[in-house]
Coordinates of C-alpha atoms in Angstrom, one line a residue:
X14 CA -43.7 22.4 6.4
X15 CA -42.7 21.2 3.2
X16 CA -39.4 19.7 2.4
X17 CA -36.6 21.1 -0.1
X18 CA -34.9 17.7 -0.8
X19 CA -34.8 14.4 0.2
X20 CA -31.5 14.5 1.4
X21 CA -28.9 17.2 2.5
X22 CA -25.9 16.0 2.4
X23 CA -22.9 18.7 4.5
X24 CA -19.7 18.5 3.0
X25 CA -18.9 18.3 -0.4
X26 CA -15.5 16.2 -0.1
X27 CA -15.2 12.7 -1.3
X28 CA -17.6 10.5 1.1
X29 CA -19.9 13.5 0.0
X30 CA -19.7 13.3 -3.3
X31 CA -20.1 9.3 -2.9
X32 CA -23.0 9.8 -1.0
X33 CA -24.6 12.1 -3.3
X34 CA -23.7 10.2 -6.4
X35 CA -25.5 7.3 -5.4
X36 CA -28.4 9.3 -3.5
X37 CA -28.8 10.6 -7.3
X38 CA -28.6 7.4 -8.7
X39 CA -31.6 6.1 -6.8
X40 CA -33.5 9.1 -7.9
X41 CA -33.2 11.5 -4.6
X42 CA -33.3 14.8 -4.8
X43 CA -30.2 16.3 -3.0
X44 CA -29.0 19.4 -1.4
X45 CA -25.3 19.5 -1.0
X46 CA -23.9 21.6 1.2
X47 CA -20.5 23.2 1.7
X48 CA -19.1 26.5 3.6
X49 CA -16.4 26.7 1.1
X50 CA -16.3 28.3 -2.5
X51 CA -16.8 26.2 -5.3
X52 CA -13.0 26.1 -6.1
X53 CA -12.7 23.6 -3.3
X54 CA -14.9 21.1 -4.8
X55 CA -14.0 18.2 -4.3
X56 CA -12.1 18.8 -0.5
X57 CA -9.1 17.0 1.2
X58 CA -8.9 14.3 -1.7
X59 CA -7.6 16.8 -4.4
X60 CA -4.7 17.2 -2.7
X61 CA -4.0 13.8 -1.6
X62 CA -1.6 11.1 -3.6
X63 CA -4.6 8.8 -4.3
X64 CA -3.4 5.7 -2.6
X65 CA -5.8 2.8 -2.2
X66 CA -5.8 0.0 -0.1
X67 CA -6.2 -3.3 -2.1
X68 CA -6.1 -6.8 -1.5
X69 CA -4.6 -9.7 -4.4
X70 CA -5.3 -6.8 -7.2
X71 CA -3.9 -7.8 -10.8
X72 CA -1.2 -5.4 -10.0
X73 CA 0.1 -6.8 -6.8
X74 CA 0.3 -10.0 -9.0
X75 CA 2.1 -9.0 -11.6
X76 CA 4.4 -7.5 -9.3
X77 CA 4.6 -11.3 -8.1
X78 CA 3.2 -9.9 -4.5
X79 CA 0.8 -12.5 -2.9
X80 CA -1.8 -10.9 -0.7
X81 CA -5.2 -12.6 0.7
X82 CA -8.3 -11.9 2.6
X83 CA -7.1 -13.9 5.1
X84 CA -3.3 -12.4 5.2
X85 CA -5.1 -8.8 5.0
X86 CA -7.2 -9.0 7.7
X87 CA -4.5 -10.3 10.0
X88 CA -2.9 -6.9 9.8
X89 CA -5.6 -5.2 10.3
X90 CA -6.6 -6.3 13.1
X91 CA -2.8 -6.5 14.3
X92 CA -2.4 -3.0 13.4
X93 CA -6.0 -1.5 14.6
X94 CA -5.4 -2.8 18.0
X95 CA -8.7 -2.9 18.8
X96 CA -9.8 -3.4 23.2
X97 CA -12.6 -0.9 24.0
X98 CA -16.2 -1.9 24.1
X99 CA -17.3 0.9 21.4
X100 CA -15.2 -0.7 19.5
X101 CA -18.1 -3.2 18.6
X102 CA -19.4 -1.3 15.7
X103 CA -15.6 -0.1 13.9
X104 CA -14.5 -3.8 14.2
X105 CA -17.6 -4.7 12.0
X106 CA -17.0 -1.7 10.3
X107 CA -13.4 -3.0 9.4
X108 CA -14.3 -6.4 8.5
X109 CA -16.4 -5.2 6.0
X110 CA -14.1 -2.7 4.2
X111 CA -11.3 -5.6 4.1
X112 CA -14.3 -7.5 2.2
X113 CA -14.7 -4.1 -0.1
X114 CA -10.8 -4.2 -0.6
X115 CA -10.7 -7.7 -1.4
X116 CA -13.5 -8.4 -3.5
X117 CA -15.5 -5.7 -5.7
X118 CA -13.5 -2.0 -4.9
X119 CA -10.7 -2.4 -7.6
X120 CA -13.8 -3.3 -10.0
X121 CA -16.2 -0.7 -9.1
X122 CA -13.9 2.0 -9.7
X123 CA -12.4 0.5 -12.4
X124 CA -15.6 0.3 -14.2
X125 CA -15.9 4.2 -13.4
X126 CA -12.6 5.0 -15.3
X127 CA -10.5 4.9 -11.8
X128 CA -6.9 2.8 -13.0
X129 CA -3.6 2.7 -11.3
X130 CA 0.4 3.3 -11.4
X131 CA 1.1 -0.1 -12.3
X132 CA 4.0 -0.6 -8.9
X133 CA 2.2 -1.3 -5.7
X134 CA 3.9 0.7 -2.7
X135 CA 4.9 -0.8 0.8
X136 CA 3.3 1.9 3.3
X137 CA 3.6 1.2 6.9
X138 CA 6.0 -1.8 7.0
X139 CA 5.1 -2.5 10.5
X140 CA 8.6 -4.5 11.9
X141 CA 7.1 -6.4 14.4
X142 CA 6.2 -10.0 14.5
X143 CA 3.8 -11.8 12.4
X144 CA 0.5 -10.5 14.6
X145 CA 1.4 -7.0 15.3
X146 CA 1.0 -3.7 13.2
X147 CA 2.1 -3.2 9.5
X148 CA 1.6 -4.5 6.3
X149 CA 2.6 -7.9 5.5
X150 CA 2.6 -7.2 1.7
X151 CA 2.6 -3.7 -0.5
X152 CA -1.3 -2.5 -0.9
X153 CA -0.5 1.2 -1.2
X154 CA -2.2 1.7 -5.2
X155 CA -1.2 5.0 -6.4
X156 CA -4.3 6.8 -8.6
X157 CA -3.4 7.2 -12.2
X158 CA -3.8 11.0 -11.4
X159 CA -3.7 10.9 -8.1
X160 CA -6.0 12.3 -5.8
X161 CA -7.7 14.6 -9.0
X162 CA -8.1 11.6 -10.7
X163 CA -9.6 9.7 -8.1
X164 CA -12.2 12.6 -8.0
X165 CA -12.6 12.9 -11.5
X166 CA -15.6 9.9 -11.7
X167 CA -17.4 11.5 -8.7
X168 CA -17.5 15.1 -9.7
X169 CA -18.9 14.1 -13.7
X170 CA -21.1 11.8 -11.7
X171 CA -22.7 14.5 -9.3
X172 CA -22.8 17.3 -11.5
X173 CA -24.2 14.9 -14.5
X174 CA -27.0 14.7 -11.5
X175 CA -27.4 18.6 -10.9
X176 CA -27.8 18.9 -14.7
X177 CA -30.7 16.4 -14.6
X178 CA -31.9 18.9 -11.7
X179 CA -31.3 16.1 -8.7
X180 CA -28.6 17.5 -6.7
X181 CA -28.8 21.4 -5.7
X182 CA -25.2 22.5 -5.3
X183 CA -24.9 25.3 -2.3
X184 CA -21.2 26.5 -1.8
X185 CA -20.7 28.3 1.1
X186 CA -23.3 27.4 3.3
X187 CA -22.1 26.5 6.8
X188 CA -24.3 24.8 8.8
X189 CA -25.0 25.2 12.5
X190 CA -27.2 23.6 13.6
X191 CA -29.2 20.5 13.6
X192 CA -33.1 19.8 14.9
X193 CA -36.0 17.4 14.9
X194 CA -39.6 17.3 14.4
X195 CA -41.2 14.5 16.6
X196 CA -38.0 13.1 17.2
X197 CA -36.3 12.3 13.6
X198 CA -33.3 15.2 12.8
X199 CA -35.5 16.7 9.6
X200 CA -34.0 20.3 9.9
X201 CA -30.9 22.1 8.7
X202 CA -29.5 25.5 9.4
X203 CA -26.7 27.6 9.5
X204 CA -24.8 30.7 7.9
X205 CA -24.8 31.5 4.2
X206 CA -20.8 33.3 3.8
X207 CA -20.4 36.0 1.8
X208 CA -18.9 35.0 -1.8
X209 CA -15.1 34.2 -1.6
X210 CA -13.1 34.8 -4.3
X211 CA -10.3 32.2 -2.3
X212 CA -8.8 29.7 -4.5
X213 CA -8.7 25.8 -3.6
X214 CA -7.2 25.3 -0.6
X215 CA -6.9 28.9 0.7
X216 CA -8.7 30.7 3.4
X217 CA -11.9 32.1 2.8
X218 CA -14.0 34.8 4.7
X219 CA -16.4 33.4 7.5
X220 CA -18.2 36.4 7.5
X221 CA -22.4 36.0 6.8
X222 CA -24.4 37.3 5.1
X223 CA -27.5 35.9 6.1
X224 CA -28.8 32.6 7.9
X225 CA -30.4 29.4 5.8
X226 CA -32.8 26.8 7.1
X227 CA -33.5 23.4 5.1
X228 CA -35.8 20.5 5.8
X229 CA -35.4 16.8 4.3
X230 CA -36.2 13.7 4.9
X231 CA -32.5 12.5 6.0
X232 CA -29.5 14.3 6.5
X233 CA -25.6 12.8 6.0
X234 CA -22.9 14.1 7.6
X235 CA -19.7 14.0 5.4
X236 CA -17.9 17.7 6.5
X237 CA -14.5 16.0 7.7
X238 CA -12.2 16.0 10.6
X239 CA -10.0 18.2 13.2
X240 CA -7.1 18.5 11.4
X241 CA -6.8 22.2 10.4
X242 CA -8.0 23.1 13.5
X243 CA -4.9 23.0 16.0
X244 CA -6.7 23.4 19.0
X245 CA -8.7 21.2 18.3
X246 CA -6.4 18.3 17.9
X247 CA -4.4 19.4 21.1
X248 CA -7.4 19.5 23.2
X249 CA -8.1 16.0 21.6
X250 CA -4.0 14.7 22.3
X251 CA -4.2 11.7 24.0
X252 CA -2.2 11.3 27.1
X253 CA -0.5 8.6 26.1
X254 CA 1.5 10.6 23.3
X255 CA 2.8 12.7 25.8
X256 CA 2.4 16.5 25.6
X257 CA 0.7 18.0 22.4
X258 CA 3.4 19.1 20.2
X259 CA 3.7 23.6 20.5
X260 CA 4.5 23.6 16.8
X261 CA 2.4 21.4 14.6
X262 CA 2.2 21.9 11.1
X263 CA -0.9 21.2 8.8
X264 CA -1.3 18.8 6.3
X265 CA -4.8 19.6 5.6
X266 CA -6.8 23.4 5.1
X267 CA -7.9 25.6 7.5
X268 CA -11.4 24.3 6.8
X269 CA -11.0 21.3 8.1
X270 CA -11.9 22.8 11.3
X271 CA -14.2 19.8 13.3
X272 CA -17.8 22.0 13.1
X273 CA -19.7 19.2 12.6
X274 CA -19.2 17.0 15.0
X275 CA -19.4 19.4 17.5
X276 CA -22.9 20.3 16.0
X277 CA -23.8 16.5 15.6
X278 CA -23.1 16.1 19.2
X279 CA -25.4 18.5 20.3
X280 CA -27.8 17.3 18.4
X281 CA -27.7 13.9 20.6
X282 CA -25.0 12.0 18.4
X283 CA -22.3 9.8 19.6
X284 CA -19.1 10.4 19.3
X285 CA -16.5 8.0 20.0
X286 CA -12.7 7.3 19.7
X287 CA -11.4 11.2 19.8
X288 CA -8.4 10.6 21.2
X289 CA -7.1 8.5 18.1
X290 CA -5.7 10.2 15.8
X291 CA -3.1 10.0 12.5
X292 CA -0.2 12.7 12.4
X293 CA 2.8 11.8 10.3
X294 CA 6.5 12.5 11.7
X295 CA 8.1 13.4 8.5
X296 CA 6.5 16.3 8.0
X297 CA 8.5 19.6 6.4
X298 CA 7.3 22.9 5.4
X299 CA 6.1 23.5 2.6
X300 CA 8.5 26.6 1.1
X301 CA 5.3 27.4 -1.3
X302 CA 2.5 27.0 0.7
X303 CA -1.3 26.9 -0.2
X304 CA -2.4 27.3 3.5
X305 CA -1.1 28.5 6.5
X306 CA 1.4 25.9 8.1
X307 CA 1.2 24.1 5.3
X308 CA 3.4 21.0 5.6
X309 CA 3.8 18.1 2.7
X310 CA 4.6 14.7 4.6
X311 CA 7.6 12.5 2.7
X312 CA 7.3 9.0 1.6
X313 CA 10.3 8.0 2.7
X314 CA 12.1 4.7 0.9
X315 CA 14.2 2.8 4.3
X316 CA 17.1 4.2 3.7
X317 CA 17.9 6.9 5.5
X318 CA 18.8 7.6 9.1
X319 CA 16.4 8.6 11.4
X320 CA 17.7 10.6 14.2
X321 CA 16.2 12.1 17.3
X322 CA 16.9 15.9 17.7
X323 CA 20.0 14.8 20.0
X324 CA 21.2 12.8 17.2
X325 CA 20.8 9.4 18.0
X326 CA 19.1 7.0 16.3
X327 CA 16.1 6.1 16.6
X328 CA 15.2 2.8 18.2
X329 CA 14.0 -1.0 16.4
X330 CA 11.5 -0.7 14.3
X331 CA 11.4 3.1 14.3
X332 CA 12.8 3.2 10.7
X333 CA 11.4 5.4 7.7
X334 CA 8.1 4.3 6.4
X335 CA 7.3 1.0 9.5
X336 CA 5.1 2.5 12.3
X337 CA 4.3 6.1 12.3
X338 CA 1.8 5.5 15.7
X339 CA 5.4 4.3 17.4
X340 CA 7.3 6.8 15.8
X341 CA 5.0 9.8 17.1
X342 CA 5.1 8.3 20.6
X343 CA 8.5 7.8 20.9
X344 CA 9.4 11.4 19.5
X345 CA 7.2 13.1 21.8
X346 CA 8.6 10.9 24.7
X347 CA 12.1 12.6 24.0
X348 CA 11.3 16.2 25.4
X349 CA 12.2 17.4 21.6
X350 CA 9.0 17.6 18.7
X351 CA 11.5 17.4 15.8
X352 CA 13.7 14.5 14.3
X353 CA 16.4 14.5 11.3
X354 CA 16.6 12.2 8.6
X355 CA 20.7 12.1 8.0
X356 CA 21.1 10.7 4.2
X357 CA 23.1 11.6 0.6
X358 CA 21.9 12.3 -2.9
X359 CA 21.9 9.0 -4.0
X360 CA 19.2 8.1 -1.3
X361 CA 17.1 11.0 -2.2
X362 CA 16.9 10.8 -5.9
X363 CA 15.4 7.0 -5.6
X364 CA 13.6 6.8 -2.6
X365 CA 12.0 10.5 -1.8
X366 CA 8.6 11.2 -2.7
X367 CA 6.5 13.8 -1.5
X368 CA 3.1 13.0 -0.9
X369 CA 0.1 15.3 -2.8
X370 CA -1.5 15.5 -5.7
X371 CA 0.4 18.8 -6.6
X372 CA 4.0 17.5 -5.8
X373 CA 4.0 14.6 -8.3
X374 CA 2.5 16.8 -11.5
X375 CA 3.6 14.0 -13.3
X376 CA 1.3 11.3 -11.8
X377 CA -1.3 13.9 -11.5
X378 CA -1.0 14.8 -15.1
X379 CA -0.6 11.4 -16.3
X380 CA 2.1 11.9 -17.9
X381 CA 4.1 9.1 -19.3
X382 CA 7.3 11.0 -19.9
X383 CA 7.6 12.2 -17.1
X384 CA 7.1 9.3 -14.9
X385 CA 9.8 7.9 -16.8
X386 CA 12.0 10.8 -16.1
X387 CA 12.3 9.7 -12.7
X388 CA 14.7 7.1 -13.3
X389 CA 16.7 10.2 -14.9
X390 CA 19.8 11.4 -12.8
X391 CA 18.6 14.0 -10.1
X392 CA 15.7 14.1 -7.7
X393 CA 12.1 14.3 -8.9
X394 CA 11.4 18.1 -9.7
X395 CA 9.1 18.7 -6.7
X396 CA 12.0 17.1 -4.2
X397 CA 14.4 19.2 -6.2
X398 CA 12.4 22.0 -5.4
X399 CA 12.6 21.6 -0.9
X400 CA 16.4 21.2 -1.3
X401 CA 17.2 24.4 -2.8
X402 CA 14.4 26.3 -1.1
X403 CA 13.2 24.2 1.6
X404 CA 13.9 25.9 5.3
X405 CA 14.1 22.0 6.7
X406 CA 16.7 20.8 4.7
X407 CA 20.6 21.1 5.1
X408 CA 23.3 20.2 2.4
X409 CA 26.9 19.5 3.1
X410 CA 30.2 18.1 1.8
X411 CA 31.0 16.7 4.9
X412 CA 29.5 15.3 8.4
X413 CA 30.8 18.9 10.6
X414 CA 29.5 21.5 7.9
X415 CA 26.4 19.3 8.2
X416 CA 26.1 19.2 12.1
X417 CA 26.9 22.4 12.0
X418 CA 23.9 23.3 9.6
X419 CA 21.4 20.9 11.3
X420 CA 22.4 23.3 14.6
X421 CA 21.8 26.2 12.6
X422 CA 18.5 25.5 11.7
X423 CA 17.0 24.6 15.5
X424 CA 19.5 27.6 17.1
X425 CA 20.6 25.1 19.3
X426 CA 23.9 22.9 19.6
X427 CA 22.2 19.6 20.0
X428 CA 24.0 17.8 17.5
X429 CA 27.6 16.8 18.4
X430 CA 29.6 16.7 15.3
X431 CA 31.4 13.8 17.1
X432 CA 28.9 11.6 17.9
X433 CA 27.1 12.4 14.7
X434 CA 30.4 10.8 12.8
X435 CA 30.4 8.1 15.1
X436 CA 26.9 7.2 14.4
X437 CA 26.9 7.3 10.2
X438 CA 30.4 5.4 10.5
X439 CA 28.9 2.9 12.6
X440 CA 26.1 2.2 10.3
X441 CA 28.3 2.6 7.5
X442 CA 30.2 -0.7 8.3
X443 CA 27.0 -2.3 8.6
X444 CA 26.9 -2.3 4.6
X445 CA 30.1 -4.2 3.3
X446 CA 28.0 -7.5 3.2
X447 CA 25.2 -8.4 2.2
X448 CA 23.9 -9.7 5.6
X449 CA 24.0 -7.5 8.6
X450 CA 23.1 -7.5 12.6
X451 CA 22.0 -3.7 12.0
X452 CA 18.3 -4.0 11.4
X453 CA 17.7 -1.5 9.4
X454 CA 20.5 -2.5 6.7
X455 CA 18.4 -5.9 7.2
X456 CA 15.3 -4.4 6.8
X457 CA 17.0 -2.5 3.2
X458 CA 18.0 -5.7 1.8
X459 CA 14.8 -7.6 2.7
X460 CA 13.0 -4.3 0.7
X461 CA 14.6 -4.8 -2.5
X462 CA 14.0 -8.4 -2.5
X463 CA 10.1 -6.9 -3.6
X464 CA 10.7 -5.9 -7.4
X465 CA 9.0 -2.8 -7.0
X466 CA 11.5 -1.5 -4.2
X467 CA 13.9 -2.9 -6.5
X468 CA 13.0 -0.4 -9.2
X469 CA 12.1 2.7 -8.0
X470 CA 12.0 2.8 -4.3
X471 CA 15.0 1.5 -2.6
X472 CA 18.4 2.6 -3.0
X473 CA 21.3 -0.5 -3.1
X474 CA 22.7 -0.6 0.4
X475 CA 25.8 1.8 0.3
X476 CA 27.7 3.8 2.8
X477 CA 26.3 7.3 3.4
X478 CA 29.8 8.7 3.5
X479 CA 30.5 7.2 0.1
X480 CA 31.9 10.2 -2.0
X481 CA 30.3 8.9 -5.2
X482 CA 27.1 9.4 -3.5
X483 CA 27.8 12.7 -2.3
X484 CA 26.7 15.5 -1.0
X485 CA 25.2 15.0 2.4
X486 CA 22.0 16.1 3.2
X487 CA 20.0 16.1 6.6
X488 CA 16.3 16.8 6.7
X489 CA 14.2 18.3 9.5
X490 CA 11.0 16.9 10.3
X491 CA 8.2 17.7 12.6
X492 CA 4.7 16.4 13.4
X493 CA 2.2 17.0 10.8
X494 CA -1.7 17.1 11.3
X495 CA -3.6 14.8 9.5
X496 CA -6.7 12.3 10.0
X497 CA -9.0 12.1 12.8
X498 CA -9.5 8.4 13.4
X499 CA -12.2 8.6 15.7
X500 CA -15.8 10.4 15.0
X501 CA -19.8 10.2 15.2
X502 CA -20.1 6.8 15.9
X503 CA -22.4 4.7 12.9
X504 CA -23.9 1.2 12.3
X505 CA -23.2 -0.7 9.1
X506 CA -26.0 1.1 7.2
X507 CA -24.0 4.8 8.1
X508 CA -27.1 5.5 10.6
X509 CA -25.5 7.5 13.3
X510 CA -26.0 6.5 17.1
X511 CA -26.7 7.8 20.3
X512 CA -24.8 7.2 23.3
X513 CA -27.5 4.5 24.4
X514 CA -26.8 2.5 20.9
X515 CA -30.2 3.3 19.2
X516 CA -30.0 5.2 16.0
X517 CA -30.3 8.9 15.8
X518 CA -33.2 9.3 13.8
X519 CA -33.2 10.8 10.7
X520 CA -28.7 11.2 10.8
X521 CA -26.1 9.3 8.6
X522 CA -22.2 9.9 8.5
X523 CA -19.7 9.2 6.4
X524 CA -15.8 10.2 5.7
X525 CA -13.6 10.9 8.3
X526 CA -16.9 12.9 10.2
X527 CA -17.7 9.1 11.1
X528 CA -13.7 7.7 11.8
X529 CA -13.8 6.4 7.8
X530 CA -17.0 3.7 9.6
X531 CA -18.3 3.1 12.8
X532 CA -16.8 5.7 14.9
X533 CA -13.1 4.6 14.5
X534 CA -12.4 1.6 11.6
X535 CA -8.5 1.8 11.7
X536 CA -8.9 1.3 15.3
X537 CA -5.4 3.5 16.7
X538 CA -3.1 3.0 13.3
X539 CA -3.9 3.0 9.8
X540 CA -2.4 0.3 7.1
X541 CA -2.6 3.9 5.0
X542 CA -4.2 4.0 1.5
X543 CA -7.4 3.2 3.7
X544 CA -8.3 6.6 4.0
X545 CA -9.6 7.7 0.5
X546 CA -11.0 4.2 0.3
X547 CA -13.0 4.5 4.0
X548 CA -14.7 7.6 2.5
X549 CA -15.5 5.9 -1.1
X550 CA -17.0 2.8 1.2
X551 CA -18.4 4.8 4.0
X552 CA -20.1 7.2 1.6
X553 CA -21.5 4.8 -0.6
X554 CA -23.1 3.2 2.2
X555 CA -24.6 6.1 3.4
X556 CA -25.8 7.4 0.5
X557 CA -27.6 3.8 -0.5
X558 CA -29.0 3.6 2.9
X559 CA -30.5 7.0 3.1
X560 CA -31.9 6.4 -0.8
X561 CA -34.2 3.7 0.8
X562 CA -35.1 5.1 3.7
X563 CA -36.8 7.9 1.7
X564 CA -37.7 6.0 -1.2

């Protein structure tokens, strides 16, 4: 039978479009499919912030932040935690991306028009010792225009190729099913969907319209994760979590529903590492959603205090924005799936940020003025936004009103107004030097020691009950779906494997399909920023591999 490309690439997200770009480069011809409309071009990275995970960039050092190889790959392996024996390949996976992030990544997309907000963030602060999770530096680089405009170089690229009549662009196609001719996977096939008129992000219609089959010489598989697919990810819960949450809300679309792998697997892959998984703990509901349980996570500064549904605090490090892995256990360990963050307006208007490409339209618009605006009186427009309309957040004069409303909102009297007034007090105290035993007022002070903290991220320490600071707000959070951190397990070149370790013949993966490399590279926590930058790597890879095997 004759082929119809070289390649088929399924799933036109980021690794895709990575894949494809270079598959196109090399001169492939390329048939990239996706069961979603065309609006979604582009996938899960549109929406995201854009973060990247760098290592001694040019704008770590002007922000007088010294990073290393050496320093970076501590924390990675401190915060990946690797100890199974399939970790083999995402260990060598991981070693390789710190290389990427420390040597040519900033360059490569900078040469591609890719630059960057010019103050580094400090994701995942860790608070352990010196070996354990965490970053020991800020890496988090924030896309000038954000997820879009990380997109923006691989989009022109691919459809610069489809011009040149390289890469055959097939929107909702939804593939299957997998096969082989004398051993080597050669065959795709699935469900063409009827047209969708859905916008990006929305639902579409799964109904068909008819069925497909496609033959090429390699096939990469770059369709995603679990996230959007609840059942999924509870089946997936790891015991060691506790029980799955009942209420979970998504921070990714509906189509990000796990098909592939469950197809790969059938068609002899391995797949590795599905019990790992990234879901952040400050998630809140979006009041305008895209999709359904659509939830937009916070990017918390340190500030605030994090309380369990009871109303206690939680425990060292468990503060906002240090371990989110630690954070998620110890929640779910607490018979309750929600938490509060307890703070005043001063503390949201510097150190709230809501992560997405469509709740910073200033970053994502590259606008100037209005990145400047933030350090304007009031909370950023988006933030703004959740506090009037919000149905997590509660706003109060005073510490009763506000028990009283963070009651309202769960139907249940679980905070005591007492105890609450106790607690802020007792923290408040903690504030009237400059040196504390409280850890997190530690923890504050040690933050805006970093100038970029300093200047946009970190409130100066200050009682919560301070009126000037007034009012008092408390915010609801619950668990929000995000990565899968395990998937079809891959060698350095993308091949996928089978459970005996020999390559699948004929199969590459890339994205969050293949855990961002290997079948799991963050190993159980993510340093964050690495997961835009595991798809760029992964799917580069891929797509370079596959161009010479079919060359």
């Amino acid at each position: 039978m004759a082929l119809d490309a070289d390649v088929i690439v399924i799933g036109a997200g980021l690794a895709g479009l990575a894949a494809t770009a270079e598959l196109a480069d090399a001169g492939r011809k390329v048939i990239l499919l996706d069961q979603e409309p065309a609006a979604s071009f582009g996938g899960q990275a549109h929406w995201s912030f854009g973060g990247l995970f760098l290592v001694d960039s040019p704008e770590q050092r002007r922000m007088r932040i010294r990073d290393s190889h050496a320093l970076a790959w501590q924390d990675w392996l401190g915060t990946a935690g690797f100890d199974r024996p399939e970790d083999a390949w995402p260990r060598r996976w991981a070693e390789a991306y710190v290389d990427f992030a420390a040597g040519e990544k900033r360059a490569w997309l900078h040469g591609q028009g890719v630059r960057f907000f010019p103050v580094v963030g400090w994701a995942e602060r860790g608070g352990f010792l010196a070996d354990g999770p965490g970053n020991s530096v800020p890496r988090f680089h924030i896309t000038w225009g954000t997820g879009p405009g990380l997109l923006e170089p691989f989009v022109r690229r691919v459809r610069a190729a489809a011009a040149r009549g390289l890469v055959d662009l097939r929107f909702r196609h939804r593939v299957t099913g997998l096969a082989a001719t004398a051993g080597a996977v050669d065959t795709v096939t699935g469900e063409v969907l009827v047209p969708s008129p859905a916008a990006r992000g929305e639902a579409s219609s799964r109904e068909s319209v008819g069925g497909f089959e496609l033959r090429a010489q390699a096939v990469i598989v770059t369709s995603g994760g679990i996230g959007g697919n609840h059942d999924l990810v509870r089946k997936a819960w790891p015991a060691r979590l506790g029980t799955p949450p009942a209420r979970l809300l998504s921070g990714v679309p509906a189509h990000v529903d796990g098909l592939m792998l469950e197809v790969a697997g059938r068609a002899g892959a391995s797949l590795i590492n599905g019990d790992r998984m990234w879901h952040y703990t400050e998630g809140i509901e979006n009041w305008d959603p895209i999709w359904a349980r659509h939830g937009i996570r916070i990017l918390p500064g340190p500030s605030s205090l994090w309380l369990d549904a009871r109303g206690r605090r939680l425990p060292v490090p468990l503060f906002p924005g240090f371990d989110t892995l630690g954070t998620l256990e110890h929640i779910m360990a607490t018979g309750h799936e929600h938490t509060w963050f307890v703070l005043n307006q001063r503390i949201i208007e510097k150190e709230f940020t809501l992560s997405g490409s469509e709740q910073n339209p200033d970053l994502t618009g590259r606008s100037l003025r209005g990145v400047l605006g933030r350090a304007l009186p009031g909370a950023p427009g988006p933030v703004e936004g959740h506090l009037r309309h919000g149905p997590d957040f509660v706003v109060a004069s005073n510490l009763g009103d506000l028990a009283r409303g963070m009651n309202a909102k769960t139907r249940e009297a679980l905070i005591d107004p007492g105890e609450l007034r106790r607690t802020v007090e007792d923290r408040d105290r903690q504030v009237a030097n400059p040196f504390a035993k409280d850890l997190q007022i530690t923890a504050i002070h040690g933050a805006r020691r970093y100038l970029g903290d300093k200047l946009i991220r970190t409130a100066a320490p200050h009682r919560i009950l301070d009126p000037a600071a007034a009012p008092l707000i408390a915010v609801r959070l619950n668990i929000l779906t995000r990565k899968s951190l395990g998937g079809l397990e891959t060698d350095l070149s993308s091949r996928v494997l089978r459970p005996d370790g020999e390559p699948l013949p004929g199969v590459y993966a890339a994205g969050e399909a293949a855990g961002f490399g290997g079948g799991g590279v963050h190993g159980y926590r993510s340093l964050e920023g690495t997961f835009l930058g595991g798809c760029l790597f992964s799917g580069r890879t891929a797509g370079r591999a596959a161009a010479r095997a079919v060359g």
